[in-house]
Short mmCIF file of C-alpha atoms (C1' of nucleotides) in Angstrom, two decimals:
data_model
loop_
_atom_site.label_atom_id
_atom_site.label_comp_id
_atom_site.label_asym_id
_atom_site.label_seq_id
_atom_site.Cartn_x
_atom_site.Cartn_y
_atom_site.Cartn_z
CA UNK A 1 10.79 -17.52 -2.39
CA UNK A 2 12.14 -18.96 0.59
CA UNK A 3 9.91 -17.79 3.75
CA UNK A 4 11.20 -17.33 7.50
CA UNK A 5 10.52 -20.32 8.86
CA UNK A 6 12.22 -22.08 5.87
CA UNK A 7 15.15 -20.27 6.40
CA UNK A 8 15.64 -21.13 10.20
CA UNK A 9 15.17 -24.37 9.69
CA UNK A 10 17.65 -24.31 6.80
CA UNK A 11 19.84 -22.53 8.62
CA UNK A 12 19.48 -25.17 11.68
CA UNK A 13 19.80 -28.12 9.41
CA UNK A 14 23.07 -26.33 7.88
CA UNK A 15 24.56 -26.27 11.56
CA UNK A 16 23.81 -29.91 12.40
CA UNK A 17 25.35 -31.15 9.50
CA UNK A 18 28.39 -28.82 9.42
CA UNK A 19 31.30 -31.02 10.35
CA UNK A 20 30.57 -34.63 8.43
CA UNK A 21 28.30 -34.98 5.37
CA UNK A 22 25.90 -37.34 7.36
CA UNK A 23 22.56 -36.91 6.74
CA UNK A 24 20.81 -34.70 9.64
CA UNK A 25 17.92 -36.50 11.60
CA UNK A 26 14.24 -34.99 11.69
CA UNK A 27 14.93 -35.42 15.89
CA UNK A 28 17.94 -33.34 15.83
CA UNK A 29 16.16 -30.02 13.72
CA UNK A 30 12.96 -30.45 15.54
CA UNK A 31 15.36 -30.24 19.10
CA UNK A 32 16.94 -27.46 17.31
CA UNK A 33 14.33 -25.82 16.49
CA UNK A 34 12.28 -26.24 19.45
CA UNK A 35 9.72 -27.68 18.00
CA UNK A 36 8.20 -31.32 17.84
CA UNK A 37 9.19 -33.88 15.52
CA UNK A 38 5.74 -33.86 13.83
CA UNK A 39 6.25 -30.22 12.99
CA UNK A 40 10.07 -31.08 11.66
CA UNK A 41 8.86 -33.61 9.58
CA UNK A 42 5.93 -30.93 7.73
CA UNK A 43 8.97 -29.05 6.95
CA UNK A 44 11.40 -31.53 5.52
CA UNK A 45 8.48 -32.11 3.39
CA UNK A 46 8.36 -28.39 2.01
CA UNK A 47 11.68 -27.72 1.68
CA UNK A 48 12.46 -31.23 -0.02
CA UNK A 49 9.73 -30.00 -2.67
CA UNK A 50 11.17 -26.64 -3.23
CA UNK A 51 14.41 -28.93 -3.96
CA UNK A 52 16.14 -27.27 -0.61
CA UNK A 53 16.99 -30.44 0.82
CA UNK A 54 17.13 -34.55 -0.80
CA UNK A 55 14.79 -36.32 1.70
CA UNK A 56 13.96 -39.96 1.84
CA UNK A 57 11.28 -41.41 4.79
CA UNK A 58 13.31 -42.48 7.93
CA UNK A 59 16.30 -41.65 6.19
CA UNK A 60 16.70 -38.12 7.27
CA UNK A 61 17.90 -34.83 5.08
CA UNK A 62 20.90 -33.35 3.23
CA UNK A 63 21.14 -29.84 2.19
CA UNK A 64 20.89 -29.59 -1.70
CA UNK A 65 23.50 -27.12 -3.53
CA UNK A 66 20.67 -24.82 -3.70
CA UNK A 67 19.45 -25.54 0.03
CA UNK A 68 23.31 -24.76 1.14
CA UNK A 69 23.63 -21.57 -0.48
CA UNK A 70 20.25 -20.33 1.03
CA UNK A 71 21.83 -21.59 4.34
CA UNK A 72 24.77 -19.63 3.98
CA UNK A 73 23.16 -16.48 2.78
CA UNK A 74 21.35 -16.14 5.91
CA UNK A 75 24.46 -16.57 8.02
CA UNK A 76 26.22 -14.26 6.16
CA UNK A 77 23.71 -11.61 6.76
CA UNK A 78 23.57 -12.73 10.73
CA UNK A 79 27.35 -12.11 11.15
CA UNK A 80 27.39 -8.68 9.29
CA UNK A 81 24.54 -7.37 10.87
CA UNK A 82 26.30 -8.69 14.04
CA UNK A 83 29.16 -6.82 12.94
CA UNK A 84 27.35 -3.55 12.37
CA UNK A 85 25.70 -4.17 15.79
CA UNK A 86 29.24 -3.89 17.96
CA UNK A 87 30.91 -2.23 15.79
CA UNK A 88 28.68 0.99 14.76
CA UNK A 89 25.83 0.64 17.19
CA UNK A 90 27.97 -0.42 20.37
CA UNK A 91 26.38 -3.73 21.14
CA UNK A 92 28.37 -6.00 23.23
CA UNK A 93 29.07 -9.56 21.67
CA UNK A 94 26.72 -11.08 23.88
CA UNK A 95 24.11 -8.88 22.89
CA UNK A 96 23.75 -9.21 19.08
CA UNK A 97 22.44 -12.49 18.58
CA UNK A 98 18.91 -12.40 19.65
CA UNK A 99 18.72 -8.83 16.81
CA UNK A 100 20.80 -10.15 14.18
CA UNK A 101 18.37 -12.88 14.27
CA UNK A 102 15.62 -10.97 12.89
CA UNK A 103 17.71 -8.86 10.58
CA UNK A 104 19.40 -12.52 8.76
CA UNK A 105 15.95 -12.08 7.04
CA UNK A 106 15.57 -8.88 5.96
CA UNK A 107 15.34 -9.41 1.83
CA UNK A 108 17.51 -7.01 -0.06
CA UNK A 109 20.58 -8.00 -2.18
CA UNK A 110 21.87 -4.35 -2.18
CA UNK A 111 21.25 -3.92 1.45
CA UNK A 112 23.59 -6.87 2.50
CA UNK A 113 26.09 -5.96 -0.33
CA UNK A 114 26.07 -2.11 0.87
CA UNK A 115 26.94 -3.31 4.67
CA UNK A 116 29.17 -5.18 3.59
CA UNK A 117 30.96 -2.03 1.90
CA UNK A 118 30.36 0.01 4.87
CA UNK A 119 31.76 -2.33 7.25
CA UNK A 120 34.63 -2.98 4.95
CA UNK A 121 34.32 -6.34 3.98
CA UNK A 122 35.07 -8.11 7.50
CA UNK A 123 36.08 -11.98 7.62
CA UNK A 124 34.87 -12.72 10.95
CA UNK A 125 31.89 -12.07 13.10
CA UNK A 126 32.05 -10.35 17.20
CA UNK A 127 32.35 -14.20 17.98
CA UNK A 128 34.87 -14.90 15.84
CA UNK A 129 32.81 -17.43 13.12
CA UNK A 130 33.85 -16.36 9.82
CA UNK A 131 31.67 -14.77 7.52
CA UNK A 132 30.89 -16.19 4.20
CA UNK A 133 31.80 -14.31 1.26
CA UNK A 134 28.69 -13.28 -1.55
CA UNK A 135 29.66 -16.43 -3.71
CA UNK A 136 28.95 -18.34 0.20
CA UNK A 137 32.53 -19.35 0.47
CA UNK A 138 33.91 -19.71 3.89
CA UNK A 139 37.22 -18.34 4.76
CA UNK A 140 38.85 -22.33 6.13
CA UNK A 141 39.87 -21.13 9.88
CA UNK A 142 42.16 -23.64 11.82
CA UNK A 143 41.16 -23.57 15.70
CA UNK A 144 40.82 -26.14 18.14
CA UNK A 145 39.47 -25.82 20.98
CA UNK A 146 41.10 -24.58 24.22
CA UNK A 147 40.44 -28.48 25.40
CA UNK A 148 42.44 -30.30 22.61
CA UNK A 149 45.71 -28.28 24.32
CA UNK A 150 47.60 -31.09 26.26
CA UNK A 151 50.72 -29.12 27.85
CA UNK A 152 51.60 -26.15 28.73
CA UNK A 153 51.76 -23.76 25.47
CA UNK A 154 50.39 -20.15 24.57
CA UNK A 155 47.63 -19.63 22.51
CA UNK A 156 45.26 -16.65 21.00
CA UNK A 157 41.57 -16.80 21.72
CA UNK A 158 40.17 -16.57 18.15
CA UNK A 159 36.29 -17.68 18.82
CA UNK A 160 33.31 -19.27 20.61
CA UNK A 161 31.66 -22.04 20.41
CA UNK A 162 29.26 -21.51 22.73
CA UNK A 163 27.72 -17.93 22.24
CA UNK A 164 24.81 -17.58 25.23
CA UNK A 165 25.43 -13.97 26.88
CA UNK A 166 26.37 -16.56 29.96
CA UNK A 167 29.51 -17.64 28.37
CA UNK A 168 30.13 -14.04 27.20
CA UNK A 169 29.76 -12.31 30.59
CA UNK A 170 31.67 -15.01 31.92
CA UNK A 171 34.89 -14.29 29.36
CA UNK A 172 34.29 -10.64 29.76
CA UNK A 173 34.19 -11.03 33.48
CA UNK A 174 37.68 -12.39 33.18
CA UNK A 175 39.38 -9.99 30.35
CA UNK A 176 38.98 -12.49 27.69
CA UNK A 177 38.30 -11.64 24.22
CA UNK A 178 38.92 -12.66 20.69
CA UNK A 179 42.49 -12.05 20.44
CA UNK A 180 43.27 -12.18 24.06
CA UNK A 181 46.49 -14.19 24.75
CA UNK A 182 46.36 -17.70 26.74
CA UNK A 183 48.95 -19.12 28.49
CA UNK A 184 48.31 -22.86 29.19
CA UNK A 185 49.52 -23.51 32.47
CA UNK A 186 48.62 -26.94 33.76
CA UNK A 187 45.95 -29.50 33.31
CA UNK A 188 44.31 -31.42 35.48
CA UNK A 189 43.41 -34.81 34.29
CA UNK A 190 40.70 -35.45 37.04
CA UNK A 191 38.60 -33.20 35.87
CA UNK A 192 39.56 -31.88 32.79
CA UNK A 193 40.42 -28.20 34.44
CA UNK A 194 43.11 -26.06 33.32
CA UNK A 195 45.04 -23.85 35.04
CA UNK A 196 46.09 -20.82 32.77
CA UNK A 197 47.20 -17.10 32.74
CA UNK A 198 45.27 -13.88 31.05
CA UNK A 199 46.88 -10.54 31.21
CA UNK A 200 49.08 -11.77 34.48
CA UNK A 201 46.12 -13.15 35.82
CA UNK A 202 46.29 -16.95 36.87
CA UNK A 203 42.73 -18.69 36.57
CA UNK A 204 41.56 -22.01 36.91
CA UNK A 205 38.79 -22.64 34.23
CA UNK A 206 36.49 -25.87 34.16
CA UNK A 207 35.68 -28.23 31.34
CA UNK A 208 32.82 -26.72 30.05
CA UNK A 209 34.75 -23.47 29.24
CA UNK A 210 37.96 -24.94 28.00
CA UNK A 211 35.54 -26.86 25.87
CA UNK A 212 33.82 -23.58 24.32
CA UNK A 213 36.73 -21.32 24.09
CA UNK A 214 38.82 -21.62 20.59
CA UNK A 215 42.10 -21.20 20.03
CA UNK A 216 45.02 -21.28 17.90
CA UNK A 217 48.53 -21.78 18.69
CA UNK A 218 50.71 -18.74 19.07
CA UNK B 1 2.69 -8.31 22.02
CA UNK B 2 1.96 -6.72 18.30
CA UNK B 3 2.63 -8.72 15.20
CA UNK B 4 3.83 -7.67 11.91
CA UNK B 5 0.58 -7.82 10.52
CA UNK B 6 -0.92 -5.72 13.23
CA UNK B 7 1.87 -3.46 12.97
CA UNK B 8 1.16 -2.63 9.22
CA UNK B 9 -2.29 -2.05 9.69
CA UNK B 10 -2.07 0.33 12.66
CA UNK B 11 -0.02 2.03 10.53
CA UNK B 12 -2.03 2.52 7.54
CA UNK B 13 -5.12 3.12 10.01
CA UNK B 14 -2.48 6.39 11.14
CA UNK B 15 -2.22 7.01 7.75
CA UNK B 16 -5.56 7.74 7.16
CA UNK B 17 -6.57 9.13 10.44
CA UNK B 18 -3.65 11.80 10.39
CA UNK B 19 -5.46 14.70 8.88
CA UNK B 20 -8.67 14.97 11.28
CA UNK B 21 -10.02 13.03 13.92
CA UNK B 22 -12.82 11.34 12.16
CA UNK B 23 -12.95 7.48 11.95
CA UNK B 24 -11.34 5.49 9.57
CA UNK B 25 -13.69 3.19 7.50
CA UNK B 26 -13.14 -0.64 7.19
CA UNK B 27 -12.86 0.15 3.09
CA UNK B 28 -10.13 2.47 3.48
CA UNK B 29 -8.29 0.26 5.59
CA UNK B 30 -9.02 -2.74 3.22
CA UNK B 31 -8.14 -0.75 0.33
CA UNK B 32 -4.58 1.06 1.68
CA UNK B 33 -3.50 -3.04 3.04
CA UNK B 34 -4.71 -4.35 -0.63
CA UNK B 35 -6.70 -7.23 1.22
CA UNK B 36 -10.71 -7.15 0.85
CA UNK B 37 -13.11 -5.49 3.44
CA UNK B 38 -13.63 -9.08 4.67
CA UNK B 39 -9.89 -9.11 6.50
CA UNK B 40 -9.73 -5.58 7.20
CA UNK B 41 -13.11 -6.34 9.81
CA UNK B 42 -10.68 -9.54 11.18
CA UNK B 43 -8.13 -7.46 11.63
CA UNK B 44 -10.27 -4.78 13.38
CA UNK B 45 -11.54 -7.18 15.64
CA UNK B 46 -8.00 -8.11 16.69
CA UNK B 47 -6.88 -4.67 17.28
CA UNK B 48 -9.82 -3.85 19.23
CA UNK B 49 -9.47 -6.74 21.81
CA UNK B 50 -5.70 -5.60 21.83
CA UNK B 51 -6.84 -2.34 23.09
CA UNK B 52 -5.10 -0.65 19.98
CA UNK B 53 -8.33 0.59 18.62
CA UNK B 54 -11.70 1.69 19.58
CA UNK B 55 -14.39 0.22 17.45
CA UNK B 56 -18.40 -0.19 16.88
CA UNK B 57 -19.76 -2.41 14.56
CA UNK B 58 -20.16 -0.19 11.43
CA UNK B 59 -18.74 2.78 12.56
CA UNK B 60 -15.07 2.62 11.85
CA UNK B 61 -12.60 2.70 14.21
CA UNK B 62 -10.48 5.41 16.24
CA UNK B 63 -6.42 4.68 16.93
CA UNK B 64 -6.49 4.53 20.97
CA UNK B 65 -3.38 5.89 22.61
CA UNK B 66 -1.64 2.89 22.96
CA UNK B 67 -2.40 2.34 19.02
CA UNK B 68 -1.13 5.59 18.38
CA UNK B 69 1.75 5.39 20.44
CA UNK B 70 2.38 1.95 18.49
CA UNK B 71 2.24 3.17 15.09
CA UNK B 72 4.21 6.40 15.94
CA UNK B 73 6.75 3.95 17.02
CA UNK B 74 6.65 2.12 13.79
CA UNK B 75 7.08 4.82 11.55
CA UNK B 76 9.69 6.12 14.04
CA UNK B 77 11.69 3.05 13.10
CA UNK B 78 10.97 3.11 9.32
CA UNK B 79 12.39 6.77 9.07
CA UNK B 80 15.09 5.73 10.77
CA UNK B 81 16.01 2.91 8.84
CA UNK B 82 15.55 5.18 5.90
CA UNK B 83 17.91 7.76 6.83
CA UNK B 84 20.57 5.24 7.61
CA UNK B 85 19.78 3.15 4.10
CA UNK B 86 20.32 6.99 2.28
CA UNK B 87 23.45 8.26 4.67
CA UNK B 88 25.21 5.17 5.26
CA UNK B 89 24.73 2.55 2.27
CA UNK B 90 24.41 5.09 -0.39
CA UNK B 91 21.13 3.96 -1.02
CA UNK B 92 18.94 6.37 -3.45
CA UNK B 93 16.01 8.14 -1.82
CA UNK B 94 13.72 6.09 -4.05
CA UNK B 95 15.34 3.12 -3.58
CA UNK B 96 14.75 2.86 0.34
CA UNK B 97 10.82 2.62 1.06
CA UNK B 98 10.44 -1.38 -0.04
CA UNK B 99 13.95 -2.25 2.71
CA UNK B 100 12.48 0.59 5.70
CA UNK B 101 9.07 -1.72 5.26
CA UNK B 102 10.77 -5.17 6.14
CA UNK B 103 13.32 -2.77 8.88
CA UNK B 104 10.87 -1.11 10.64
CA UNK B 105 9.40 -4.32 11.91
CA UNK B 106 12.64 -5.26 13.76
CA UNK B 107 11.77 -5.64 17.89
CA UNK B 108 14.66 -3.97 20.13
CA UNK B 109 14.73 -0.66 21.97
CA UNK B 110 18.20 -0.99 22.05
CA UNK B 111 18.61 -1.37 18.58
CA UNK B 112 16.43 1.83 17.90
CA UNK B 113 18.46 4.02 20.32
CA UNK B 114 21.19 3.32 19.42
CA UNK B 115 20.39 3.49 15.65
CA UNK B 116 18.83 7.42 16.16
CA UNK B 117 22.04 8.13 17.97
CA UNK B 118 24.57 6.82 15.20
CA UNK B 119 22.64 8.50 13.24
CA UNK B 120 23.18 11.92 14.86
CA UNK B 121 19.06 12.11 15.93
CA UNK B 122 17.49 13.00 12.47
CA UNK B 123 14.90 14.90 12.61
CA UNK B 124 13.54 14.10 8.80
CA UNK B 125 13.84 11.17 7.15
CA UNK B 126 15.17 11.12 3.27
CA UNK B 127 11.73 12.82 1.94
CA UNK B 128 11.45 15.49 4.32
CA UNK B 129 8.64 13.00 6.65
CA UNK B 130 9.05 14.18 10.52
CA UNK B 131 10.82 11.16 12.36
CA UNK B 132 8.68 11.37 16.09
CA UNK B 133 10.87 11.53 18.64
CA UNK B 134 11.45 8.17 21.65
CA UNK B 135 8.49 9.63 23.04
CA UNK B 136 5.95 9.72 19.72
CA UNK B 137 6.39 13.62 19.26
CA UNK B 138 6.17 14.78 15.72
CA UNK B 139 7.63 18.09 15.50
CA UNK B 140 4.83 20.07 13.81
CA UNK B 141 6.11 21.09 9.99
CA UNK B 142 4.69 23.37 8.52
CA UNK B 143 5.11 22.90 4.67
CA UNK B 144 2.43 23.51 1.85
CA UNK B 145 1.69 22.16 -1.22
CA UNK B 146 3.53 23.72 -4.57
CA UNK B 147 -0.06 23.54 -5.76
CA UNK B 148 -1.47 25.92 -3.23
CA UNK B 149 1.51 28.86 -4.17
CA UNK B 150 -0.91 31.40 -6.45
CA UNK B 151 1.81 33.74 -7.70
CA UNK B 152 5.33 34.58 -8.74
CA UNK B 153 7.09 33.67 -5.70
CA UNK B 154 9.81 31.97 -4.17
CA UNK B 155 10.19 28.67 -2.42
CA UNK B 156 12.48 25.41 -0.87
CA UNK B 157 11.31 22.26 -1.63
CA UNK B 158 11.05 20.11 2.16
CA UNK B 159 9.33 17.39 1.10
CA UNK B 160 7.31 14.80 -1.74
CA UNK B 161 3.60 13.84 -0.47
CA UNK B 162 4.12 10.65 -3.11
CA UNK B 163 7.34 9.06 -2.47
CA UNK B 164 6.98 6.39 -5.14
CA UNK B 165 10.18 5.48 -7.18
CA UNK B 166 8.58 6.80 -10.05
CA UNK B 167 8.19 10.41 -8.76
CA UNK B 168 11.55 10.41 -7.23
CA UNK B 169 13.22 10.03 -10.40
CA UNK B 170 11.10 12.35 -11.88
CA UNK B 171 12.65 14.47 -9.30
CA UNK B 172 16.03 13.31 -9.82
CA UNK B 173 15.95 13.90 -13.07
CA UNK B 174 15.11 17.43 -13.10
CA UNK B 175 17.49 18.22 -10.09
CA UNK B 176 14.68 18.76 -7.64
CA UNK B 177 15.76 17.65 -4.07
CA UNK B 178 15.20 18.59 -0.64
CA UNK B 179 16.53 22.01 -0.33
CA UNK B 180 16.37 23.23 -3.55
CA UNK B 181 15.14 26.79 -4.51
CA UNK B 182 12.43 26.46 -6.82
CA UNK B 183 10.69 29.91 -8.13
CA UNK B 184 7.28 30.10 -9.55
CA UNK B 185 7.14 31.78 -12.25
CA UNK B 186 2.93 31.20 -13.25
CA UNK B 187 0.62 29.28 -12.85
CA UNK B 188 -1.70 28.56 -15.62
CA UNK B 189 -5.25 28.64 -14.50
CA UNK B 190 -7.07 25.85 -17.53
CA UNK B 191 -4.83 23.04 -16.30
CA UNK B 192 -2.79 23.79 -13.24
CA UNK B 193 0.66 23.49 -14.91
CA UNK B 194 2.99 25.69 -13.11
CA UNK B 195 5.98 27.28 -14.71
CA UNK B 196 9.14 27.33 -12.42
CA UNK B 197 12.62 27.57 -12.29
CA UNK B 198 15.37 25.50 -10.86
CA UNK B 199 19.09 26.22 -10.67
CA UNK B 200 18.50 28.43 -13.75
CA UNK B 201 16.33 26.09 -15.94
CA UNK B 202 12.92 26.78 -16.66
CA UNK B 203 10.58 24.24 -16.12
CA UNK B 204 7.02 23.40 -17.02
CA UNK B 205 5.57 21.08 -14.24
CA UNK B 206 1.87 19.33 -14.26
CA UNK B 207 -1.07 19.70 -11.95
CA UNK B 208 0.01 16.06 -10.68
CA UNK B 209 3.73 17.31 -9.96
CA UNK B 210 2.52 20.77 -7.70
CA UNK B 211 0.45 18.54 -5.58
CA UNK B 212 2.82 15.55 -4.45
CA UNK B 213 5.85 18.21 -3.54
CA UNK B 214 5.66 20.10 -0.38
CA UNK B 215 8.09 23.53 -0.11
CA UNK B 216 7.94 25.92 2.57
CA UNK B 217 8.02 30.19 1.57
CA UNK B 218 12.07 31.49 1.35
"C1'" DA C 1 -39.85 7.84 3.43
"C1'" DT C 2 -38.71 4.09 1.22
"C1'" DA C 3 -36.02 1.65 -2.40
"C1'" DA C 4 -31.51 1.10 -4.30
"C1'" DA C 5 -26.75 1.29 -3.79
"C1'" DT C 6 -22.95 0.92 -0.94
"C1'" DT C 7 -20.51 -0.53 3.02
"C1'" DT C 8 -19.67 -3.72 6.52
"C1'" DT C 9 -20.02 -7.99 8.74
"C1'" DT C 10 -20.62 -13.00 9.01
"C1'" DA C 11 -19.94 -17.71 7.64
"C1'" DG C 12 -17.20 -20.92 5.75
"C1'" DT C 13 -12.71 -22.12 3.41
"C1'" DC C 14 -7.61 -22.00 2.58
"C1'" DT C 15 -2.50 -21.86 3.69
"C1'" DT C 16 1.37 -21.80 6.89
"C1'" DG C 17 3.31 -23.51 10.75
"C1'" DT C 18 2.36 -25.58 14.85
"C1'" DC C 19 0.49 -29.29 18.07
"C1'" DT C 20 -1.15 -34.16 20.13
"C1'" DA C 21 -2.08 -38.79 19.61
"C1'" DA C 22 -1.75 -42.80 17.06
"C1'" DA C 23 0.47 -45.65 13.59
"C1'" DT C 24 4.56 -47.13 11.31
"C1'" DT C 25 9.44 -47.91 10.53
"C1'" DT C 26 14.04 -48.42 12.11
"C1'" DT C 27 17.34 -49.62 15.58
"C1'" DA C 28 18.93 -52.02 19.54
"C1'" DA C 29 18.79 -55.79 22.86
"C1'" DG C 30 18.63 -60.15 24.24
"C1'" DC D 1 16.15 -63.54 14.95
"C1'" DT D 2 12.57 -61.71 17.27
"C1'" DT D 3 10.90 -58.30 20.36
"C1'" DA D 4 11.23 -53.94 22.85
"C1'" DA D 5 12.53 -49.23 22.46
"C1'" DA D 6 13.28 -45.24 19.94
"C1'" DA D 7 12.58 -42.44 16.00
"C1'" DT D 8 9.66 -40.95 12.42
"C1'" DT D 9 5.54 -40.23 9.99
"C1'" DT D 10 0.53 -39.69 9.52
"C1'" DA D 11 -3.94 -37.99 10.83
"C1'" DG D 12 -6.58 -34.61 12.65
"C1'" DA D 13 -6.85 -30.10 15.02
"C1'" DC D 14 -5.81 -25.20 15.89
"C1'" DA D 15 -4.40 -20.05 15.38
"C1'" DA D 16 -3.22 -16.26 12.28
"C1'" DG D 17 -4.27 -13.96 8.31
"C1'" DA D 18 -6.29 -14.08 4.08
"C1'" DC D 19 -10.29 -15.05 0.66
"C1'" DT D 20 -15.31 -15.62 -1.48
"C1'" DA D 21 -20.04 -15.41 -1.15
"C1'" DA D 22 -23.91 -14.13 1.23
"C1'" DA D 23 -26.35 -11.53 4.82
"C1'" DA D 24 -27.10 -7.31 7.36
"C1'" DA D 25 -26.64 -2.43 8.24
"C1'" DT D 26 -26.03 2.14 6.64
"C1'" DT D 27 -26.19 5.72 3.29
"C1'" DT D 28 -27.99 7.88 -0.78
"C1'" DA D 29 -31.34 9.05 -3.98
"C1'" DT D 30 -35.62 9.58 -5.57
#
DNA sequence: ATAAATTTTTAGTCTTGTCTAAATTTTAAG
DNA sequence: CTTAAAATTTAGACAAGACTAAAAATTTAT
């Protein structure tokens, strides 16, 4: 039995360690988690014993098989619920997360299986992350981010990275959603801004959003 | 702010209170959580600097408004859950009480508003309960027990007083749901059996059976 | 009306998850 | 290569919610 708290910090640990297999540092779960390192470290300890994670002193923490799977349970049943949220209960997308965080927990196998069913099996969350399938395989998705684009090409919005209602009212304030097409106008190398056009509107967007929009090349 | 803990104990303090308006006894509290006398008095002690309860040293304790209002709110949300676990996920009605427990504990208005609107407002939840209304209105039922009919007579079934799995598939299995005509035929007076008959099968039913299913006179 | 039985409360302990402060280890700098 | 800085762990404490055992209050029965 894996309790809340375990799970959140699994889940946190899973996220830090997504893109290289290096091991994930008791500083960067407890400023994760917002908790202290003291408190990170009394974890590590519990999980490593339940065989959730391999932990050596100093050395940091890797996600066991068993730890991953746990990991990616919960975030599978975060981005359904998510999905159930918009699509049946008429959430926006940047008002799901703070719900769908209590409902990752909720313990039923047939539950998550059933919405699943119901919502007819979807691939991708409101934000665009993909949803892992019951065996916790994840769909391989090839963005980049709006950023990495150079010169002036046209691309889809296909996700977040950042996911704060901020950045959401801030795309919804200007028409962009997942799917929306980009046109890549100009960049600006002084400051990283971009000059683009959404739905034959020009905008001029900053670093920080070209750096938490993704994309993929139409 | 109420915890989950507090939660489920203002709920089984409802429980017990519903009938009159006498006080509900530390023991019956301790006994309906399963946790000893000992935590039950903790617990009190919490709810009653919380304002949820009013309560005297060896005299029980009364539900205040706001405790009322609370649990109302709770089982408001577990009804819900159960409807939508029954209409939308093709859940079994005895398969839904253990999920609606870890459900009803979810924190967001929206959530519930929107949930009782998908859901078409419900007025009864999959065992015939009452689901209160936003406000903590109960529409007043008025049902009976099977037990109480004394002759040949004619009746709908609207509702199980024990919703354990194990008397809903007793149900199940004899094609008793809500809604369904059942006719008394007798009633035998040395052990309370009943004789009745459903969709043209005669039946032979126990004391135990007439006094956990509710029907109202057709 | 008082003794016995029952109920309730108190006192002290445990577990989970958190904290602060201090000690230890690792990393980085000179 | 040695010391300063940063990261991590340990030690001890606390709150929530539970438990056991013992004390106190209430109820029941004679």
């Amino acid at each position: 039995m894996v309790t809340l708290s375990e799970e959140n910090y699994l889940k946190a640990i899973y996220h830090l360690a997504k893109p290289d297999k290096a091991s994930v540092s008791t500083n960067a779960i407890a400023t994760k988690m917002l908790t202290k390192a003291s408190s990170a470290t009394d974890m590590i300890k519990k999980l490593a014993e339940k065989g959730l994670v391999d932990y050596q002193k100093y050395q940091g923490v890797h996600l066991t098989e068993k730890g991953r799977f746990a990991a990616v349970f919960v975030i599978r049943k975060h981005r359904l619920w998510e999905v159930f949220l918009v699509k049946k209960l008429n959430f926006s997308w940047d008002e799901v997360h703070e719900v769908a965080e209590q409902l990752e927990h909720i313990k039923s196998e047939k539950l998550t299986q059933q919405l699943d069913a119901f919502l007819d099996h979807p691939t991708e969350d409101p934000h665009g992350d993909p949803i892992p399938d019951c065996e916790g395989n994840l769909p391989s998705t090839q963005k980049i981010l709006l950023a990495q684009i150079e010169r002036a090409e046209s691309c889809i919005c296909v996700g977040v990275k950042d996911s704060t209602s901020q950045f959401l009212q801030y795309l919804d304030k200007h028409n962009i959603a997942l799917g929306t097409k980009i046109e890549v106008l100009s960049k600006e190398s002084f400051d990283e801004s971009m000059s683009i056009n959404v739905k034959n509107h020009q905008l001029t967007i900053s670093k920080e959003v070209a750096h938490n929009l993704f994309v993929k090349i139409s």
